[in-house]
PDB file of C-alpha atoms in Angstrom:
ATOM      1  CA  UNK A  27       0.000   0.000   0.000  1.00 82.00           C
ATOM      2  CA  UNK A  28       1.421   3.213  -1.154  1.00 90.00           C
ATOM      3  CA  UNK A  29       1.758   6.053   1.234  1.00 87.00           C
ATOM      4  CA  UNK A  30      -1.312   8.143  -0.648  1.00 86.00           C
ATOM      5  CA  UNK A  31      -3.467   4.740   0.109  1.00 91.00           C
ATOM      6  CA  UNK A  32      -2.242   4.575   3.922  1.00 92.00           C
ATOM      7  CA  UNK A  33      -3.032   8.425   4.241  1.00 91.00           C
ATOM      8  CA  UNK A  34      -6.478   8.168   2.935  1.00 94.00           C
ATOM      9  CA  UNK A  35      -7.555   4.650   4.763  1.00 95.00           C
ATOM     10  CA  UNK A  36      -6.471   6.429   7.976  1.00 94.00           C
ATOM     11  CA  UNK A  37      -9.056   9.204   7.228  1.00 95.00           C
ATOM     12  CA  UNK A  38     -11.536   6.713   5.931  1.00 96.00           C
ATOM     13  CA  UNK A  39     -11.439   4.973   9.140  1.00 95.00           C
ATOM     14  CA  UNK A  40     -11.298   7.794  11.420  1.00 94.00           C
ATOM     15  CA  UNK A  41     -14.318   9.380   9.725  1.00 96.00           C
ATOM     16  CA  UNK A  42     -16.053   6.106   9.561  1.00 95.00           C
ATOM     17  CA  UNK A  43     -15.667   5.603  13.518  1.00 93.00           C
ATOM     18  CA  UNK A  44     -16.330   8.927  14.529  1.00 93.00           C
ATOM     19  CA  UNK A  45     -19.365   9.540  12.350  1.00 93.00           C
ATOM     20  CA  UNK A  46     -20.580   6.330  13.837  1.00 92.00           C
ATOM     21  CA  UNK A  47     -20.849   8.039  17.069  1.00 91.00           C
ATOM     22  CA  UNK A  48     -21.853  11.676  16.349  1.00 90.00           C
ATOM     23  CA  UNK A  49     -23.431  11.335  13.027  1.00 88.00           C
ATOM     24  CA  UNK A  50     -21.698  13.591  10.098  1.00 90.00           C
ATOM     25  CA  UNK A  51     -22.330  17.369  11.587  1.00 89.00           C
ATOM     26  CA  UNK A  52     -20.525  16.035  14.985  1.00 88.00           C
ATOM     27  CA  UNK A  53     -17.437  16.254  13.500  1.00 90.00           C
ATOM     28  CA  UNK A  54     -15.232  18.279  11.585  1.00 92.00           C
ATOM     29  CA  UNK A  55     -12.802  18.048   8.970  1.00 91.00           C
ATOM     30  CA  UNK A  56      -9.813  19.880  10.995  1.00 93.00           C
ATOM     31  CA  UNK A  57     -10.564  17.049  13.880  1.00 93.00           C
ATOM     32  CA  UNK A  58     -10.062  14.330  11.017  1.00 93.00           C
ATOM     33  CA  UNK A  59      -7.147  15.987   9.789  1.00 92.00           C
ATOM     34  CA  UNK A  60      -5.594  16.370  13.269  1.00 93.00           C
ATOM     35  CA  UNK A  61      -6.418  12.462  14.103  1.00 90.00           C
ATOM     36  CA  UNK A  62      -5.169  11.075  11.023  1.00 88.00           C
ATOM     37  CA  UNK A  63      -2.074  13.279  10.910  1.00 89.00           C
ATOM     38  CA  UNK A  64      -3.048  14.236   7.924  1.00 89.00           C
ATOM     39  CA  UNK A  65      -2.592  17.981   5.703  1.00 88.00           C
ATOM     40  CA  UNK A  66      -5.192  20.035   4.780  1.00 86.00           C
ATOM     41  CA  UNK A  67      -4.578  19.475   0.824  1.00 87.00           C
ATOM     42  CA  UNK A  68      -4.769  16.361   1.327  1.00 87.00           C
ATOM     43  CA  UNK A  69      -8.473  16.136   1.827  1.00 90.00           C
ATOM     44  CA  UNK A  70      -9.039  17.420  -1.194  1.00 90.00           C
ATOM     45  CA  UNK A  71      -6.395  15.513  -3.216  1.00 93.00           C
ATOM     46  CA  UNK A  72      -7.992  12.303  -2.054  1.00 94.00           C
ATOM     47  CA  UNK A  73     -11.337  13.570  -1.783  1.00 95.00           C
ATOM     48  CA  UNK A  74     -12.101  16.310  -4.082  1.00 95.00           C
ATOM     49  CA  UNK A  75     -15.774  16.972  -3.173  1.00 93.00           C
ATOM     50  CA  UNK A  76     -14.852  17.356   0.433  1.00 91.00           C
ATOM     51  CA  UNK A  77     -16.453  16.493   3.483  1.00 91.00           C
ATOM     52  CA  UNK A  78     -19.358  14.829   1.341  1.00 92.00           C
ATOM     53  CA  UNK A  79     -17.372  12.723  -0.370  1.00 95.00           C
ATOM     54  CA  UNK A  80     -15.162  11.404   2.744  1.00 96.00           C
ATOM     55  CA  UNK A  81     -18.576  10.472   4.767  1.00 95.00           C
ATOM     56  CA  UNK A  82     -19.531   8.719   1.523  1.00 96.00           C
ATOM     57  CA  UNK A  83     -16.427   6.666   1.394  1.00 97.00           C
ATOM     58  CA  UNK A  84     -16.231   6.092   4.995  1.00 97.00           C
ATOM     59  CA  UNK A  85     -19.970   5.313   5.200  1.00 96.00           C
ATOM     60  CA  UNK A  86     -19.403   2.483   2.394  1.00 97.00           C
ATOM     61  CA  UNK A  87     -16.222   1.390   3.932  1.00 97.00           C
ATOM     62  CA  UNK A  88     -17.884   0.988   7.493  1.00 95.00           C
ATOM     63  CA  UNK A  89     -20.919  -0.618   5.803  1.00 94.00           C
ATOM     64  CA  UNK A  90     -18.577  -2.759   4.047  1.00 94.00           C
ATOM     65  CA  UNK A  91     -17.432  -4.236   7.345  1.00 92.00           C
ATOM     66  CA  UNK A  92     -21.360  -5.200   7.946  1.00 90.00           C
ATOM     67  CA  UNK A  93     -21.473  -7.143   4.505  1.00 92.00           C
ATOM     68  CA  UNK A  94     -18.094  -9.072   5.716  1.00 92.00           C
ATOM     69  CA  UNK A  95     -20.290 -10.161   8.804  1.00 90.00           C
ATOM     70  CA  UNK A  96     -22.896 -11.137   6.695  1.00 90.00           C
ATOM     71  CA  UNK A  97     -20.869 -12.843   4.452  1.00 91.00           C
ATOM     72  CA  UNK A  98     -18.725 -14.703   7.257  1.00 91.00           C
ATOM     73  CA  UNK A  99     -22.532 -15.653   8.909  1.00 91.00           C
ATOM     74  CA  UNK A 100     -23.337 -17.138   5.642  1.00 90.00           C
ATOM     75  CA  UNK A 101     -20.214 -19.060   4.931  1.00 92.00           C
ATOM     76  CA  UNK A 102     -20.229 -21.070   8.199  1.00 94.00           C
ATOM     77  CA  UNK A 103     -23.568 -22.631   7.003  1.00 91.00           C
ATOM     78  CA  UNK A 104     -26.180 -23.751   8.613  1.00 92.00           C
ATOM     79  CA  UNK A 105     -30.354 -22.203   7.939  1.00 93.00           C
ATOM     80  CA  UNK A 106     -31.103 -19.470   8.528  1.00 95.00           C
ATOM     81  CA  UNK A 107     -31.969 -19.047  12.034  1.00 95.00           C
ATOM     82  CA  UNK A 108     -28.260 -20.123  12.887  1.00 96.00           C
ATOM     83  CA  UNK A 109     -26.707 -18.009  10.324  1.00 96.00           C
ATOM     84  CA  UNK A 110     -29.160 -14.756  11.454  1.00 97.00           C
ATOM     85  CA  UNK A 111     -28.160 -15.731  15.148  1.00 96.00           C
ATOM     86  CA  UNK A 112     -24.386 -15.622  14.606  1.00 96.00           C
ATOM     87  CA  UNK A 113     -24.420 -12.442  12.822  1.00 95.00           C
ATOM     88  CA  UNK A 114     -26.608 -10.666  15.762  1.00 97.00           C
ATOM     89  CA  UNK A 115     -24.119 -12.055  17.912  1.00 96.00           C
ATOM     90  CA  UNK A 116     -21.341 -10.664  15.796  1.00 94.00           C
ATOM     91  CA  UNK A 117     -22.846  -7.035  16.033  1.00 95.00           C
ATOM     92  CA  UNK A 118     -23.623  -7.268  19.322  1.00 97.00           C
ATOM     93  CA  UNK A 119     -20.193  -8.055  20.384  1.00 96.00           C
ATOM     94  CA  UNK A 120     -18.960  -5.229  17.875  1.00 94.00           C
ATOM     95  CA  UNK A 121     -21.088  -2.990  20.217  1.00 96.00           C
ATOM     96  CA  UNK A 122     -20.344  -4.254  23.594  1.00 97.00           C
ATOM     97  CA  UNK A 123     -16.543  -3.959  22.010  1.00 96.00           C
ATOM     98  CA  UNK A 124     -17.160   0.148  21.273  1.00 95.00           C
ATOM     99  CA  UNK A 125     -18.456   0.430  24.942  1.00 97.00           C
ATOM    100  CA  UNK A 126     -21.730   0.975  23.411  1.00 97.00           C
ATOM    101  CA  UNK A 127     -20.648   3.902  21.872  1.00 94.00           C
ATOM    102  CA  UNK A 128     -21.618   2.819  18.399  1.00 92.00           C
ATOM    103  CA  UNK A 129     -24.362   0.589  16.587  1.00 92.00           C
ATOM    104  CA  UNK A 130     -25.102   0.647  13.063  1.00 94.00           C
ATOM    105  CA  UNK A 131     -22.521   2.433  11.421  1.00 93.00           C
ATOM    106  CA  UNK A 132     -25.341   3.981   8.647  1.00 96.00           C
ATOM    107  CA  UNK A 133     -28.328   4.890  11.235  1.00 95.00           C
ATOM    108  CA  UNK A 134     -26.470   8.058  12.801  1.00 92.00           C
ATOM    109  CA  UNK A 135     -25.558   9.283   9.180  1.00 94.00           C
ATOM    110  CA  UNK A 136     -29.320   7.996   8.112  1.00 94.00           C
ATOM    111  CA  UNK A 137     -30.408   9.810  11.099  1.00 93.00           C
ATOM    112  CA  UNK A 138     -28.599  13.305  10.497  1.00 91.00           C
ATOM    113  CA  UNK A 139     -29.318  13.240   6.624  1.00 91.00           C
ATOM    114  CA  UNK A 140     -32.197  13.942   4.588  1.00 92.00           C
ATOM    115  CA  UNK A 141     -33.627  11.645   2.699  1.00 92.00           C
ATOM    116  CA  UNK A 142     -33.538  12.696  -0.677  1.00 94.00           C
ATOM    117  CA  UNK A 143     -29.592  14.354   0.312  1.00 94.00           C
ATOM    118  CA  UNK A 144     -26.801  12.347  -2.098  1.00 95.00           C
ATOM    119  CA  UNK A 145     -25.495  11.026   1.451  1.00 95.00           C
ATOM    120  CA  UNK A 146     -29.128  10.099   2.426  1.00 96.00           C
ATOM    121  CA  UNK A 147     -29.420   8.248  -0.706  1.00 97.00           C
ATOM    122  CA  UNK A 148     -26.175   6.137  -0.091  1.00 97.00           C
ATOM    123  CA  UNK A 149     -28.044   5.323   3.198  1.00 97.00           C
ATOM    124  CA  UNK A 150     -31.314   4.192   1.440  1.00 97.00           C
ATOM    125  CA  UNK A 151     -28.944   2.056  -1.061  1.00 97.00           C
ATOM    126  CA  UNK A 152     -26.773   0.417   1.303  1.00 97.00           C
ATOM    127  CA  UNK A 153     -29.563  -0.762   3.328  1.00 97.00           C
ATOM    128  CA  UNK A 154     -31.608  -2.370   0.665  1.00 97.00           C
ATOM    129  CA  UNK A 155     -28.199  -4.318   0.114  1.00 95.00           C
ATOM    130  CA  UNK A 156     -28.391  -5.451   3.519  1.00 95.00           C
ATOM    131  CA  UNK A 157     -32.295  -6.328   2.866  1.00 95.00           C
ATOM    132  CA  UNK A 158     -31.524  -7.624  -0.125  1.00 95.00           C
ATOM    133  CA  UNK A 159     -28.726  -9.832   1.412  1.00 94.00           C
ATOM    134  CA  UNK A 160     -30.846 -11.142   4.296  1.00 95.00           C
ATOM    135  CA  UNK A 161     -34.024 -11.704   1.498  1.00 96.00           C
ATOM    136  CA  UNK A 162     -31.378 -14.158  -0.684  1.00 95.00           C
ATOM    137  CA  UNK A 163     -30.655 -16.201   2.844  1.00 95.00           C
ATOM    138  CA  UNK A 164     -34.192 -16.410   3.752  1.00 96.00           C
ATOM    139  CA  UNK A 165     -35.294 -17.443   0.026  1.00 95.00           C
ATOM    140  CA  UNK A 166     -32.625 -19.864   0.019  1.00 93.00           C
ATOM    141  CA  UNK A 167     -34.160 -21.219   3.337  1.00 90.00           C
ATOM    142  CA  UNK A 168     -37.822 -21.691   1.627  1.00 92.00           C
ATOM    143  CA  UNK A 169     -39.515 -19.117   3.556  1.00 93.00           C
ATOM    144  CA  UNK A 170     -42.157 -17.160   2.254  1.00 89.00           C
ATOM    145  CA  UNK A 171     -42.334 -13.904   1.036  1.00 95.00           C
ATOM    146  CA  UNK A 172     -38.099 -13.020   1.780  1.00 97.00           C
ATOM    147  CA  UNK A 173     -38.374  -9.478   0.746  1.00 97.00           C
ATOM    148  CA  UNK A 174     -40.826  -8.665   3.772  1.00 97.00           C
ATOM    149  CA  UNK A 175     -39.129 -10.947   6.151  1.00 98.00           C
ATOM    150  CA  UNK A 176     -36.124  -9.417   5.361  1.00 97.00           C
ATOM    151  CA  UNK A 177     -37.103  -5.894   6.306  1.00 98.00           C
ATOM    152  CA  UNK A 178     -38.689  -7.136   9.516  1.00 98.00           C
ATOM    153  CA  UNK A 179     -35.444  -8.917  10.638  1.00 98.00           C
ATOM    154  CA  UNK A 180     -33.443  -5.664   9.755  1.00 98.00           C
ATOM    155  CA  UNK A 181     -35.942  -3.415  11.673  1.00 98.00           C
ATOM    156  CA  UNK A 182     -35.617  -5.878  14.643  1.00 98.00           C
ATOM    157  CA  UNK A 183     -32.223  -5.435  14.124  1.00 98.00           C
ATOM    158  CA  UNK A 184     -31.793  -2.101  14.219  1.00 98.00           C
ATOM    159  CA  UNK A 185     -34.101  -1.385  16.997  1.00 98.00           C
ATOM    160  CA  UNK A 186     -31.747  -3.811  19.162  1.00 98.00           C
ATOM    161  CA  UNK A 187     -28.608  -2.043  17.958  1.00 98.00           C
ATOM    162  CA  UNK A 188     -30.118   1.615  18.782  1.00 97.00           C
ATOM    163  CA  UNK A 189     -31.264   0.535  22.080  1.00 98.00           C
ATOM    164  CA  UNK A 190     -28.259  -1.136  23.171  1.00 98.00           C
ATOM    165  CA  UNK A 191     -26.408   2.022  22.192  1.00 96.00           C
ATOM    166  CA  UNK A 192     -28.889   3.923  24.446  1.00 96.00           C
ATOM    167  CA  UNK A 193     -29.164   1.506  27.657  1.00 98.00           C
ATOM    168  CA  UNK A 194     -25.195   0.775  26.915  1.00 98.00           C
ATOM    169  CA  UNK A 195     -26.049  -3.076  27.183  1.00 98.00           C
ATOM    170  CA  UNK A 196     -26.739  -6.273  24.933  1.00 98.00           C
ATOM    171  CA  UNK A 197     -29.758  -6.494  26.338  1.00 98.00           C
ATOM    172  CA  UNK A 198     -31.362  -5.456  23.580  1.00 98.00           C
ATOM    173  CA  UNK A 199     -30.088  -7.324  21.020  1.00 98.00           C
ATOM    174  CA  UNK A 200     -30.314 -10.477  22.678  1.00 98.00           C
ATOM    175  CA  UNK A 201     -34.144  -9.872  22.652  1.00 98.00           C
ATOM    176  CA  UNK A 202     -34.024  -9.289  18.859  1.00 98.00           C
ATOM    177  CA  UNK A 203     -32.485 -12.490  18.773  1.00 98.00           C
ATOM    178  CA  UNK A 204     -35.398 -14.078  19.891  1.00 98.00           C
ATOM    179  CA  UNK A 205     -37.718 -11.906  18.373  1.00 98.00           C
ATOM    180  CA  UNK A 206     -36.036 -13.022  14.619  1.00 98.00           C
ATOM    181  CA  UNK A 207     -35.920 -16.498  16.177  1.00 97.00           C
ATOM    182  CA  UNK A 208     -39.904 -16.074  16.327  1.00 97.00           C
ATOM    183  CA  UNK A 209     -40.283 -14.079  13.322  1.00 96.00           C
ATOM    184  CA  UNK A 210     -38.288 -17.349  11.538  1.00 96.00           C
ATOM    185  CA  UNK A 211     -40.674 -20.048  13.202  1.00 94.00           C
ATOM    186  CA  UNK A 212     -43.670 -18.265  11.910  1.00 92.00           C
ATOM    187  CA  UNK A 213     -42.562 -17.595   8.516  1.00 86.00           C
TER     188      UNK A 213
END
């Protein structure tokens, strides 16, 4: 990896952790410069549209580390119910990890961006990957109608992750673990 690669991961990661926990306005782009040791033209050699353009890539890098834990769920086999168990256990120890100081790392960007923004609209696409991720696991299991299952697992999901962030505990995503256990059986 060339030194122009190591200078921009470091700000992709930064951003992407940071923005995790304050959304995109809680930071700014002298705090990412400052953390990734980083100078000022470099931010806009590597990313010319500016702070847009760094969320972007550090929203699709972090979301990119959610598709790896889907894909890692998936590969050690099983149904679905064992495969959707292991990868709520897998974020829930990535939370418990963070001290609870993160959860999904698209809902506090989601959360801080309007829908129809260009940033809001790489929320909207990279959770109908997730959706349609989960749908292709549950269709390959034989359960009816995948594409609504699938967005009733990821809301169960997401519920557990946002109020395990809030009550700083697992708690709540060991209930949606049962609750997408149940949603499975009745499918």
């Amino acid at each position: 990896m060339s030194k122009g690669e190591r200078t921009r991961r470091k700000m992709i990661d930064y951003t992407a952790g940071i923005m995790e926990e304050h959304g995109p306005s809680g930071f700014g782009i002298t705090e990412v410069l400052r953390a990734s040791e980083t100078p000022r033209g470099s931010l806009y050699f590597h990313f010319p549209g500016g702070k847009d353009e760094l969320v972007e890539a550090a929203l699709r890098h972090a979301a990119g580390q959610v598709e790896q834990s889907i894909a890692a769920a998936v590969a050690e086999g099983g149904g679905a119910a064992a495969v959707l168990g292991r990868l709520i256990d897998a974020l829930a120890r990535r939370q418990a990890d963070a001290d609870f100081l993160r959860g999904c790392p698209v809902a506090s960007v989601a959360l801080d961006s309007a829908a129809e923004s260009p940033i809001g609209q790489v929320c909207a696409e990279l959770y109908a990957s997730w959706e349609a991720a989960l749908a292709e696991l549950l269709r390959a299991g034989g359960h009816r109608d995948p594409g609504a299952l699938a967005t009733q697992v990821l809301a169960v999901v997401e519920g557990g992750l946002l109020l395990g962030r809030v009550r700083r505990s697992r708690a709540p995503m060991d209930a949606a673990a049962g609750a997408v256990r149940t949603l499975l059986e009745r499918a």
